[in-house]
Coordinates of C-alpha atoms and ligand atoms in Angstrom, one line a residue:
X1 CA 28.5 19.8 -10.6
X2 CA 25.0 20.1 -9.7
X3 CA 22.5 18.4 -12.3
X4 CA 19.0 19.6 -12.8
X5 CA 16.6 17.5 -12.2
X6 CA 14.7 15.4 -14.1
X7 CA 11.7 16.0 -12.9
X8 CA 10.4 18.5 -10.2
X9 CA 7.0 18.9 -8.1
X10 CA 6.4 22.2 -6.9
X11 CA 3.6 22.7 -4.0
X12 CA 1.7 20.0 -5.7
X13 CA -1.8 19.5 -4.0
X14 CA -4.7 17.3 -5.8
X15 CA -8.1 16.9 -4.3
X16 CA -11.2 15.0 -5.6
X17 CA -14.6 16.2 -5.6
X18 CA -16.9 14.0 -3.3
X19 CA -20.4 13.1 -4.5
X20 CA -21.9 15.9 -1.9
X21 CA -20.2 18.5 -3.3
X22 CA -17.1 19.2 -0.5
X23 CA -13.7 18.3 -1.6
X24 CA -11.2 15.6 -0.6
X25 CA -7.8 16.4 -0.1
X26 CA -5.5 13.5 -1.0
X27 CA -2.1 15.6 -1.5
X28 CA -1.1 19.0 0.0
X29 CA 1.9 20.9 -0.8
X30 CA 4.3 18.3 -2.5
X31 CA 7.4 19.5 -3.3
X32 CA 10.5 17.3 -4.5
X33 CA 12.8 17.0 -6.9
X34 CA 14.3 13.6 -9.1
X35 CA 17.6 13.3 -10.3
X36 CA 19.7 11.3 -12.7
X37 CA 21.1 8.1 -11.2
X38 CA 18.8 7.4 -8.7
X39 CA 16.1 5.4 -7.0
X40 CA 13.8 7.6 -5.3
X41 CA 11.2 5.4 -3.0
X42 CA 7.9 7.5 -1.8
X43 CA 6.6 5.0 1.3
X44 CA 3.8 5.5 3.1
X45 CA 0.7 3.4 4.1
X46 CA -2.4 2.4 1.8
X47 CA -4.4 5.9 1.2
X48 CA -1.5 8.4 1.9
X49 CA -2.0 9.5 -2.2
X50 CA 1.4 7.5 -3.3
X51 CA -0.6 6.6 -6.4
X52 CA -2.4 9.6 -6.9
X53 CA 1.5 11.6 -7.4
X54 CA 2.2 9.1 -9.5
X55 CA -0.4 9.6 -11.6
X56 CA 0.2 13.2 -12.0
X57 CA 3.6 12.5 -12.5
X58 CA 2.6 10.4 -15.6
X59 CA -0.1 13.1 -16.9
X60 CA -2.6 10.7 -16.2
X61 CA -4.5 13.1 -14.0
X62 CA -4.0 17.2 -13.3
X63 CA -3.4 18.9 -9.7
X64 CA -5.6 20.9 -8.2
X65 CA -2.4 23.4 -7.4
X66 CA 1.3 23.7 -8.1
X67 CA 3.1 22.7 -10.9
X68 CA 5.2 19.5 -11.8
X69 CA 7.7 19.7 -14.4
X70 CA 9.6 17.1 -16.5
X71 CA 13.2 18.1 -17.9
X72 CA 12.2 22.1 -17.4
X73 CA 8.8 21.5 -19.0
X74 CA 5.3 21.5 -17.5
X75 CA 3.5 18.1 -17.6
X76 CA 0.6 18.4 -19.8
X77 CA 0.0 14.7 -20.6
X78 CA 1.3 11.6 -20.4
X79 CA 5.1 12.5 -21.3
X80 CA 7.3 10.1 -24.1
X81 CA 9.9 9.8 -21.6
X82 CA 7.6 9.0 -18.4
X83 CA 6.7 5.5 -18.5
X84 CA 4.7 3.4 -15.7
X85 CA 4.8 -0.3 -14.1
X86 CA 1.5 -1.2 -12.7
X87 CA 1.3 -3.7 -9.3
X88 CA -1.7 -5.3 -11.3
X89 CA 0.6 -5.9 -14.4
X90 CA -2.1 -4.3 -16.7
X91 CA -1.4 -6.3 -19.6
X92 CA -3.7 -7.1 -22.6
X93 CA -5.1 -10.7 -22.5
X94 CA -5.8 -11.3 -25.9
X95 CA -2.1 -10.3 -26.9
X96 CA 1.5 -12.3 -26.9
X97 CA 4.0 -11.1 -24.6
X98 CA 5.9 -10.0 -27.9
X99 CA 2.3 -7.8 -28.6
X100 CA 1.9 -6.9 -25.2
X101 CA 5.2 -5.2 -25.0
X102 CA 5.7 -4.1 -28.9
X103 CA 2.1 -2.1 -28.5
X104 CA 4.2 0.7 -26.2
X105 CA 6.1 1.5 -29.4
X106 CA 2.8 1.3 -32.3
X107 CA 2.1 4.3 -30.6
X108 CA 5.3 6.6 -31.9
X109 CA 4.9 5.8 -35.5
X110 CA 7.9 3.7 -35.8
X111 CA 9.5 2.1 -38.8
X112 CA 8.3 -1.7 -38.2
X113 CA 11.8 -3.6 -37.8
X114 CA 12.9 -0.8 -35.4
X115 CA 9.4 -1.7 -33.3
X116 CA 10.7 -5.4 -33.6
X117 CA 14.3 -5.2 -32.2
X118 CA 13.6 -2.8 -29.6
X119 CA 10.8 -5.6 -28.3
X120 CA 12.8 -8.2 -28.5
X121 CA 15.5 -6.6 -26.9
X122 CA 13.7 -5.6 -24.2
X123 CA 12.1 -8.9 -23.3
X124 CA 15.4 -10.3 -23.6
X125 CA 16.6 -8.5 -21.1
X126 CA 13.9 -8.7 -18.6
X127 CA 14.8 -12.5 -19.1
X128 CA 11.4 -13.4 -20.6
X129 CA 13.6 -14.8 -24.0
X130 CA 11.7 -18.1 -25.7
X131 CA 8.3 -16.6 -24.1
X132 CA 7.3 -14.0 -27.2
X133 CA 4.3 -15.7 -28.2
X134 CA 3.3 -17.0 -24.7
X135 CA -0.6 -15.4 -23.8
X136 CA -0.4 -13.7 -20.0
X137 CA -2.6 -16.5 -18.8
X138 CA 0.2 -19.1 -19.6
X139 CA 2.7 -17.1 -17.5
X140 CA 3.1 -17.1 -13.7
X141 CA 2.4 -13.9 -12.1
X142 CA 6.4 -13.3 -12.0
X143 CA 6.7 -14.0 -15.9
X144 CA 3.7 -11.6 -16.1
X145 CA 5.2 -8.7 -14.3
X146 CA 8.4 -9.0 -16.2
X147 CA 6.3 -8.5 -19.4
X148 CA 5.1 -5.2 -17.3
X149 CA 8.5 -4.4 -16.9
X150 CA 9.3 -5.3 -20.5
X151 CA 6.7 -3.3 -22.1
X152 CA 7.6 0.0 -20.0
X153 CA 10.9 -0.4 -21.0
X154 CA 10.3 -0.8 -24.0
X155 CA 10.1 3.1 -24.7
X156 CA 13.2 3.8 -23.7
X157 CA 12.0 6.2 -21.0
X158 CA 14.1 8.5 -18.9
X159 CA 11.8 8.1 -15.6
X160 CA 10.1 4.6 -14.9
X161 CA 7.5 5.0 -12.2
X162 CA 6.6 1.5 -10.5
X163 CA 3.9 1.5 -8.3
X164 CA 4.2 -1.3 -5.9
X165 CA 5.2 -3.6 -8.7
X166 CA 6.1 -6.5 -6.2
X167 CA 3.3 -6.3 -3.9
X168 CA 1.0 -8.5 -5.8
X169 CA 3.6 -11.5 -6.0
X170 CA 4.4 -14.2 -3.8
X171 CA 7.8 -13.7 -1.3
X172 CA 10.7 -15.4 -3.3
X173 CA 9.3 -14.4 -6.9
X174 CA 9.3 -10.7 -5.4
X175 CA 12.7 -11.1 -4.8
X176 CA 13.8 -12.8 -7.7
X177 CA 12.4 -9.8 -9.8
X178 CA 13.6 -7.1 -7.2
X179 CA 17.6 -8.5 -7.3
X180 CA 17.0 -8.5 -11.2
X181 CA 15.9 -5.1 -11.4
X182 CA 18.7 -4.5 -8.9
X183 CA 21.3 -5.9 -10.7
X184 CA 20.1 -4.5 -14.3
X185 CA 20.2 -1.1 -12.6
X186 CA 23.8 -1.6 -10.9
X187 CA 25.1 -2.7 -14.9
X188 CA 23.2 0.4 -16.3
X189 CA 22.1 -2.0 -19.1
X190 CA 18.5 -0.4 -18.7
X191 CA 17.6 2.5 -20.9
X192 CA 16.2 4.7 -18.4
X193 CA 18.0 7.3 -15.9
X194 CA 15.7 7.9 -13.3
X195 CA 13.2 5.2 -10.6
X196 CA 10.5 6.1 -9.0
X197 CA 9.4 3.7 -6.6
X198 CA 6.3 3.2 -4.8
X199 CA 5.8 1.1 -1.7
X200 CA 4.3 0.3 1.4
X201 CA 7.0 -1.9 3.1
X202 CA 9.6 -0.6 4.4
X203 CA 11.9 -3.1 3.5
X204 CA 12.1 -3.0 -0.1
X205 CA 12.4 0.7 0.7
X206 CA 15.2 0.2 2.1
X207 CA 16.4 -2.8 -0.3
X208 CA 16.2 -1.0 -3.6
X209 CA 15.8 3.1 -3.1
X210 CA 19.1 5.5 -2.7
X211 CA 16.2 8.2 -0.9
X212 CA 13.0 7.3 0.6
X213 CA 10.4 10.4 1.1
X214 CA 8.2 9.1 4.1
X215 CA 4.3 9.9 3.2
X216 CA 1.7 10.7 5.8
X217 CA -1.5 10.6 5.5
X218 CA -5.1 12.8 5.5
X219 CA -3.9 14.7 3.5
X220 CA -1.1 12.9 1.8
X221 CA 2.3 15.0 2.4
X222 CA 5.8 14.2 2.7
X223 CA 7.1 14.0 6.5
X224 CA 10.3 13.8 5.9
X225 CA 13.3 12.3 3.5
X226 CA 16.0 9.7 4.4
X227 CA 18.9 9.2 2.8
X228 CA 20.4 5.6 2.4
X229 CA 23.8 4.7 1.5
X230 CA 24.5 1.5 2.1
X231 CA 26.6 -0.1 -0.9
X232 CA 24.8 -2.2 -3.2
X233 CA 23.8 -4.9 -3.2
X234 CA 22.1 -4.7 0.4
X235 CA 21.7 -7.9 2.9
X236 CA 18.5 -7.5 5.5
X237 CA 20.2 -8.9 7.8
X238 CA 23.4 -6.5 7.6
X239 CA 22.9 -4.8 11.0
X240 CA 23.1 -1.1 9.9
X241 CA 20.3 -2.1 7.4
X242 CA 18.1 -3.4 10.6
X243 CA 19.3 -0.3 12.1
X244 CA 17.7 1.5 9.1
X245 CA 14.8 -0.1 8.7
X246 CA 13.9 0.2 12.6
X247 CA 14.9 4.1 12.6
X248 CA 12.1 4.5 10.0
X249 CA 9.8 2.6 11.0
X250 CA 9.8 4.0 15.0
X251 CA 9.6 7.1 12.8
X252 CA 6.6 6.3 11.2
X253 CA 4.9 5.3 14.5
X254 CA 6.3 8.3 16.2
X255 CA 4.9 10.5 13.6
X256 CA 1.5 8.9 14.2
X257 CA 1.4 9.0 18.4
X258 CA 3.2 12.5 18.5
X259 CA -0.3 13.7 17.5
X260 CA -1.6 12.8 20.7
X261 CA -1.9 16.3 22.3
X262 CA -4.0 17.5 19.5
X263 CA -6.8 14.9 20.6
X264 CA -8.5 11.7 20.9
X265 CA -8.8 11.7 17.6
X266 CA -5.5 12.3 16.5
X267 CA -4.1 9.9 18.5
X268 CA -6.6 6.9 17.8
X269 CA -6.5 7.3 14.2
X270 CA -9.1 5.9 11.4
X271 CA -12.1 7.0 13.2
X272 CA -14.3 8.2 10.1
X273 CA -17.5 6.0 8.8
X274 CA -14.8 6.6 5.4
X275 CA -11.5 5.3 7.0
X276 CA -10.1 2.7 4.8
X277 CA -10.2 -0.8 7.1
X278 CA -6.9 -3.0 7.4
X279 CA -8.0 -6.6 6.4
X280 CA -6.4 -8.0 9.9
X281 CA -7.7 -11.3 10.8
X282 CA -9.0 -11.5 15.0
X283 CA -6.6 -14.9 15.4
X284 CA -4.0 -12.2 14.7
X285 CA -5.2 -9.5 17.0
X286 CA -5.7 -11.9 19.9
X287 CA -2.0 -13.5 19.1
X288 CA -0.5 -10.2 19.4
X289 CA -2.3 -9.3 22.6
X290 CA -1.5 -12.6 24.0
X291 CA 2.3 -12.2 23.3
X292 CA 2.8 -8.8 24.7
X293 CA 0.1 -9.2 27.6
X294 CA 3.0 -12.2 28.3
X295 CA 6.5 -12.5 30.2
X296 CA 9.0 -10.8 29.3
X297 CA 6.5 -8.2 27.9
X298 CA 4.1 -7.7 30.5
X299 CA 2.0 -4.9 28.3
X300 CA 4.7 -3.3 26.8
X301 CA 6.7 -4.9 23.5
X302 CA 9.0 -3.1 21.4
X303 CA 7.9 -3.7 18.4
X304 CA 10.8 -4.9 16.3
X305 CA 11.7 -6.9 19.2
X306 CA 8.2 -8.6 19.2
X307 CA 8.2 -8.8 15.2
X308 CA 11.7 -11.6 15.4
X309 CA 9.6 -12.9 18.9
X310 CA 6.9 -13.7 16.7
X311 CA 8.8 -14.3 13.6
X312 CA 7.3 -11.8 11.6
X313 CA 8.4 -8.8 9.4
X314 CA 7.3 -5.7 10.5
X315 CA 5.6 -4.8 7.5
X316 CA 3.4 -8.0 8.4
X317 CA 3.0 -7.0 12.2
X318 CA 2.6 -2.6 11.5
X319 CA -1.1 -2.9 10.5
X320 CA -1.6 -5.8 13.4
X321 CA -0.4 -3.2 16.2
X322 CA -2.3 -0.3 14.3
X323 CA -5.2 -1.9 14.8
X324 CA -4.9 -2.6 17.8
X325 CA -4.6 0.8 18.5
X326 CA -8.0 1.8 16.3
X327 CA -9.8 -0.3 18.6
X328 CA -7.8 1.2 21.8
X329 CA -6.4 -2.3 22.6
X330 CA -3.3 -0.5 22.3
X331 CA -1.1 2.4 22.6
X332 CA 1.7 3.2 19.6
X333 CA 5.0 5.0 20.5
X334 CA 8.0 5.4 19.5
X335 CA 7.9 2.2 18.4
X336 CA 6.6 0.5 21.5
X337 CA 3.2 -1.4 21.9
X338 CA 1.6 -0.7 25.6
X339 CA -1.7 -2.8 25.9
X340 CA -4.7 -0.9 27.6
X341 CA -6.6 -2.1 30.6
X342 CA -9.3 -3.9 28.1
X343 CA -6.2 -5.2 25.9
X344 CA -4.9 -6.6 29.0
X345 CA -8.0 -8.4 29.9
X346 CA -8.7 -9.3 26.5
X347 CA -5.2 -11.4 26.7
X348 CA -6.4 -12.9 30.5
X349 CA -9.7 -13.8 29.1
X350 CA -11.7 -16.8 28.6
X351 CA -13.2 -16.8 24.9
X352 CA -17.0 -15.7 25.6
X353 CA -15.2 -12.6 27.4
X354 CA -13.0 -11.8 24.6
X355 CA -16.4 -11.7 22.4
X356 CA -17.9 -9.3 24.8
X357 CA -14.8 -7.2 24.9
X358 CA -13.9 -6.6 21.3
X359 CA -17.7 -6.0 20.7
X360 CA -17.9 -3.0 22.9
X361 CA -15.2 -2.2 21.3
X362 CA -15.9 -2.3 18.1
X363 CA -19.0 -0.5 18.2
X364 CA -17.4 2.3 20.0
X365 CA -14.7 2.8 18.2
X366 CA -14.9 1.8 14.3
X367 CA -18.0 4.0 13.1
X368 CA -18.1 1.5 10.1
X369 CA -19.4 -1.8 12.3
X370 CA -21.4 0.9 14.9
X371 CA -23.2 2.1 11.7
X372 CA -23.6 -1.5 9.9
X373 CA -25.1 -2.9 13.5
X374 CA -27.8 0.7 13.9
X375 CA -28.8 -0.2 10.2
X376 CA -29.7 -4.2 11.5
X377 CA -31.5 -3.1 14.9
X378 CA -33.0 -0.5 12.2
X379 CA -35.0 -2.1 10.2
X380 CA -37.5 -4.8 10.6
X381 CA -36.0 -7.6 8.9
X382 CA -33.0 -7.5 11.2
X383 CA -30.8 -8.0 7.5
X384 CA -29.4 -5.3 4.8
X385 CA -27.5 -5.8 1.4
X386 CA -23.4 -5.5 1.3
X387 CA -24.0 -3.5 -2.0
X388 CA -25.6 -0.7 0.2
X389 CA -22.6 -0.4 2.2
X390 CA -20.4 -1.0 -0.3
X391 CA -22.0 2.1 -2.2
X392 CA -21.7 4.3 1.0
X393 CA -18.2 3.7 1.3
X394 CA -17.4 4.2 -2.2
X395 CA -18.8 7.7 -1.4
X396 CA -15.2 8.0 0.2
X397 CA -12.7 5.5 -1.4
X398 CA -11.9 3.5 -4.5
X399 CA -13.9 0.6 -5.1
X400 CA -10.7 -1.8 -4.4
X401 CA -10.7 0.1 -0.6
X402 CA -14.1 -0.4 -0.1
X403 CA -14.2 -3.7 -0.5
X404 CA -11.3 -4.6 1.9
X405 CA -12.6 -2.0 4.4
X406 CA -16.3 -4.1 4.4
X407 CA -14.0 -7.5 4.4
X408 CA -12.5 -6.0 7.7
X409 CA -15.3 -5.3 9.1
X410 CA -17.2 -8.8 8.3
X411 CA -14.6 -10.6 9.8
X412 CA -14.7 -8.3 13.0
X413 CA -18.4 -8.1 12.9
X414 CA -18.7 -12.3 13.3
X415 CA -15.6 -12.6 15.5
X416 CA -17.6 -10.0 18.4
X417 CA -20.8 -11.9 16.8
X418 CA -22.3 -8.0 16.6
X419 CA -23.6 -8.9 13.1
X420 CA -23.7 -11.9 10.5
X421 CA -22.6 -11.7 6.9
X422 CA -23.9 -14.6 4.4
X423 CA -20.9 -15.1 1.7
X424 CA -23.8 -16.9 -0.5
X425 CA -26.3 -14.3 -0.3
X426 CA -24.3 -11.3 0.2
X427 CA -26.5 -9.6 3.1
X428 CA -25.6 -8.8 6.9
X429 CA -28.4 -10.0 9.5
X430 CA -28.5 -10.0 12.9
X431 CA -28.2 -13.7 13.7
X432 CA -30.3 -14.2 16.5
X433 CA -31.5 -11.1 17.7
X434 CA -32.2 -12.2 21.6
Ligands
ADP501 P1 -2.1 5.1 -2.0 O1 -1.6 4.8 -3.3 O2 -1.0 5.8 -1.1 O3 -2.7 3.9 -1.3 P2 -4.1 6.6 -3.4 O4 -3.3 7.7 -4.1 O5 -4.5 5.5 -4.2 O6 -3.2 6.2 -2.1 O7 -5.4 7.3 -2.7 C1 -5.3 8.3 -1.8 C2 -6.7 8.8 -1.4 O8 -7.3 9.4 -2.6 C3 -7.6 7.6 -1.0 O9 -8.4 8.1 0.1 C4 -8.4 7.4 -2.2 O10 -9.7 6.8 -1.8 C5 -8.6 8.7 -2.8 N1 -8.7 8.7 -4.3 C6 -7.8 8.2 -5.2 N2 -8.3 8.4 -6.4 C7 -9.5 8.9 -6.3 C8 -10.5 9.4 -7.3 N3 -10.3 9.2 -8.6 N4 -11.6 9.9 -6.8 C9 -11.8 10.1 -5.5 N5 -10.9 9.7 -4.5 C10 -9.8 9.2 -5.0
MG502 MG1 -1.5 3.0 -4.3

């Protein structure tokens, strides 16, 4: 028997008002559906609006179009049985893990001993028991999320939404917390019905969610869904989840080259003074141009093949290789990484060379470091605040993506020695304008 769901988006589109007036489109005709009994997993990279959905989905924000409804009902507000896991914890410093988690019920005007078994049930069974009057600061960041996980719980909600709950935790206590959830789910012995999970790795995509819905990005819309029925509990290194996990990802980076007809700037993507910047460091740039410029590669690596070379997960390697392709060191398809003619000399070159090289480069092709090096030959003193860029780019991102994108291009900037950044002072110069 078919169940309805229990929540459903219906050509959902949100878009934000920039400061000049014109309109950014984060989401554009969203339509899915969640049902009882399942992980649902919306994956896409950093900006694709993952967070923004989410936030409609928990009434925290309104669409610009469409309708989402919640058990046959239209969201008008956060929802009693819609309840949310933040990736920075969110928790309230001053409060006990037993306050942190019991203020989700003070809310609902509950009787007081009701309030107190429901909390302690729920920390129990995150497995924070003993820790009820511990302060967040006395936690480890693990501990910390479980009390995130606690207090949404806590509620009893029929959806949970987690928004890369994991990605702010180290490897192993990632894990831990992932096969807990896991196995809590597997024993139903949570009270909720319904997960929606967002992430950027593929991995845990493929680790935790029963469907994945595959974001792009600019606007954010859903390119496609995948099914994934491998029994539970999943190994990584079970081949038909490798299998999986390499089918999405050459799917992602199909998705991304198969734009290549429509233009240069399709096909070389991030090319606006407001493109959110990877934070990729140069020694990782240059190692991956070195490895593929090498035997066996000779310019071309498949990617997954290069990721166990290298041993790295290709999570770690996708926004290496992207970059690499911003800066047209590189050529992404189908999964396969084909240097250019300046990537291949970059890899044959002496270090001074390599400067030259990824400064033309950079200048020509990331509008952000172009634009930061005009404003230095600009002006008389030769120097210029970060808080003036930082403001400019907030013009088009969050104040979190601003301050990575302006990290990226710092370290870009002094690697092609194009421009100097002074941590102590916070200003760019040129450093010795000769
Ligand atoms: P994700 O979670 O997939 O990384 P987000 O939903 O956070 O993506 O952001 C998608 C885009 O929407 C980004 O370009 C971001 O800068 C923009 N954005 C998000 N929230 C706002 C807001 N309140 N005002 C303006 N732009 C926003
Ligand atoms: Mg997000």
């Amino acid at each position: 028997m078919m169940t309805s769901p229990l929540l459903q988006c219906s050509d959902v589109s949100k878009a934000f008002a920039k400061p000049d007036g014109s309109e950014l489109l984060v989401l554009e005709g969203m339509n899915l559906s969640i049902y009882e009994a399942q992980i649902v997993g919306l994956l896409g990279r950093s900006g694709s609006g993952k967070s923004t959905l989410l936030r409609l989905i928990a009434g925290l924000a309104e669409p610009s179009a469409g309708r989402l409804d919640y058990l046959g009902q239209p969201i008008a507000g956060p929802a009693a049985g819609i309840a949310m896991v933040f990736q920075s914890f969110a928790l309230f410093p001053w409060l006990t893990v037993y306050e942190n988690v019991a203020l989700g019920l003070q809310a609902q005007r509950m009787p007081k001993a009701e309030i107190r078994t429901r909390s302690l049930a729920a920390i129990d069974l995150i497995g924070l028991d003993g820790f009820e009057s511990a302060y967040p600061r006395e936690l480890s960041g693990g501990m910390r999320q479980r009390v995130g996980f606690a207090r949404a719980l806590v509620v009893h909600p029929n959806i949970l939404l987690m928004d890369e709950p994991f990605s702010a935790l180290d490897v192993l206590t990632a894990e831990t917390l992932r096969t807990d959830f896991l196995d809590l789910w597997a024993e139903g012995r949570m009270p909720i019905k319904g997960v929606i999970l967002v992430t950027h790795n593929i991995e845990e995509a493929v680790l935790m969610c029963d469907r994945i819905l595959v974001f792009g990005s600019n606007p954010g819309r859903i390119l496609s869904e995948i099914k994934v029925s491998l029994p539970q509990p999943r190994n990584r290194l079970d081949p038909s989840f490798r299998e999986l996990v390499e089918r999405i990802y050459v799917e992602m980076t199909a998705r991304h080259a198969g734009t290549a007809a429509v233009g240069r700037q399709e096909r070389f993507p991030g090319l606006g003074i407001g493109s959110v910047l990877p934070e990729v460091s140069t020694n990782l740039l240059a190692g991956l141009m070195e490895a593929v410029a090498a035997a066996p590669f000779n310019g071309t690596a498949d990617l997954p093949k290069i990721a166990s070379d290298l041993q790295m997960e290709i999570d770690e390697l996708f926004p290496v290789a992207e970059t690499l392709q911003m800066l047209r060191f590189a050529e992404l398809e189908r999964g396969d990484l084909k240097l250019t003619d300046d990537g291949l000399a970059f890899a044959h070159a002496a270090l001074d060379e390599r400067k030259r090289i990824f400064m033309r480069h950079l200048l020509a092709y990331v509008p952000l470091c172009a634009h930061i090096r005009r404003v230095l030959d600009e002006r008389a003193s030769h120097s210029a605040r970060k808080s003036r860029f930082i403001d400019e780019l907030e013009d088009f991102m969050n104040e979190d993506a601003a301050a990575q994108t302006l990290r990226a291009a710092i370290r870009w900037g002094r690697y092609a020695e194009a421009y100097a950044y002074d941590d102590e002072n916070l200003m760019f110069s040129l450093e010795d304008p000769t």
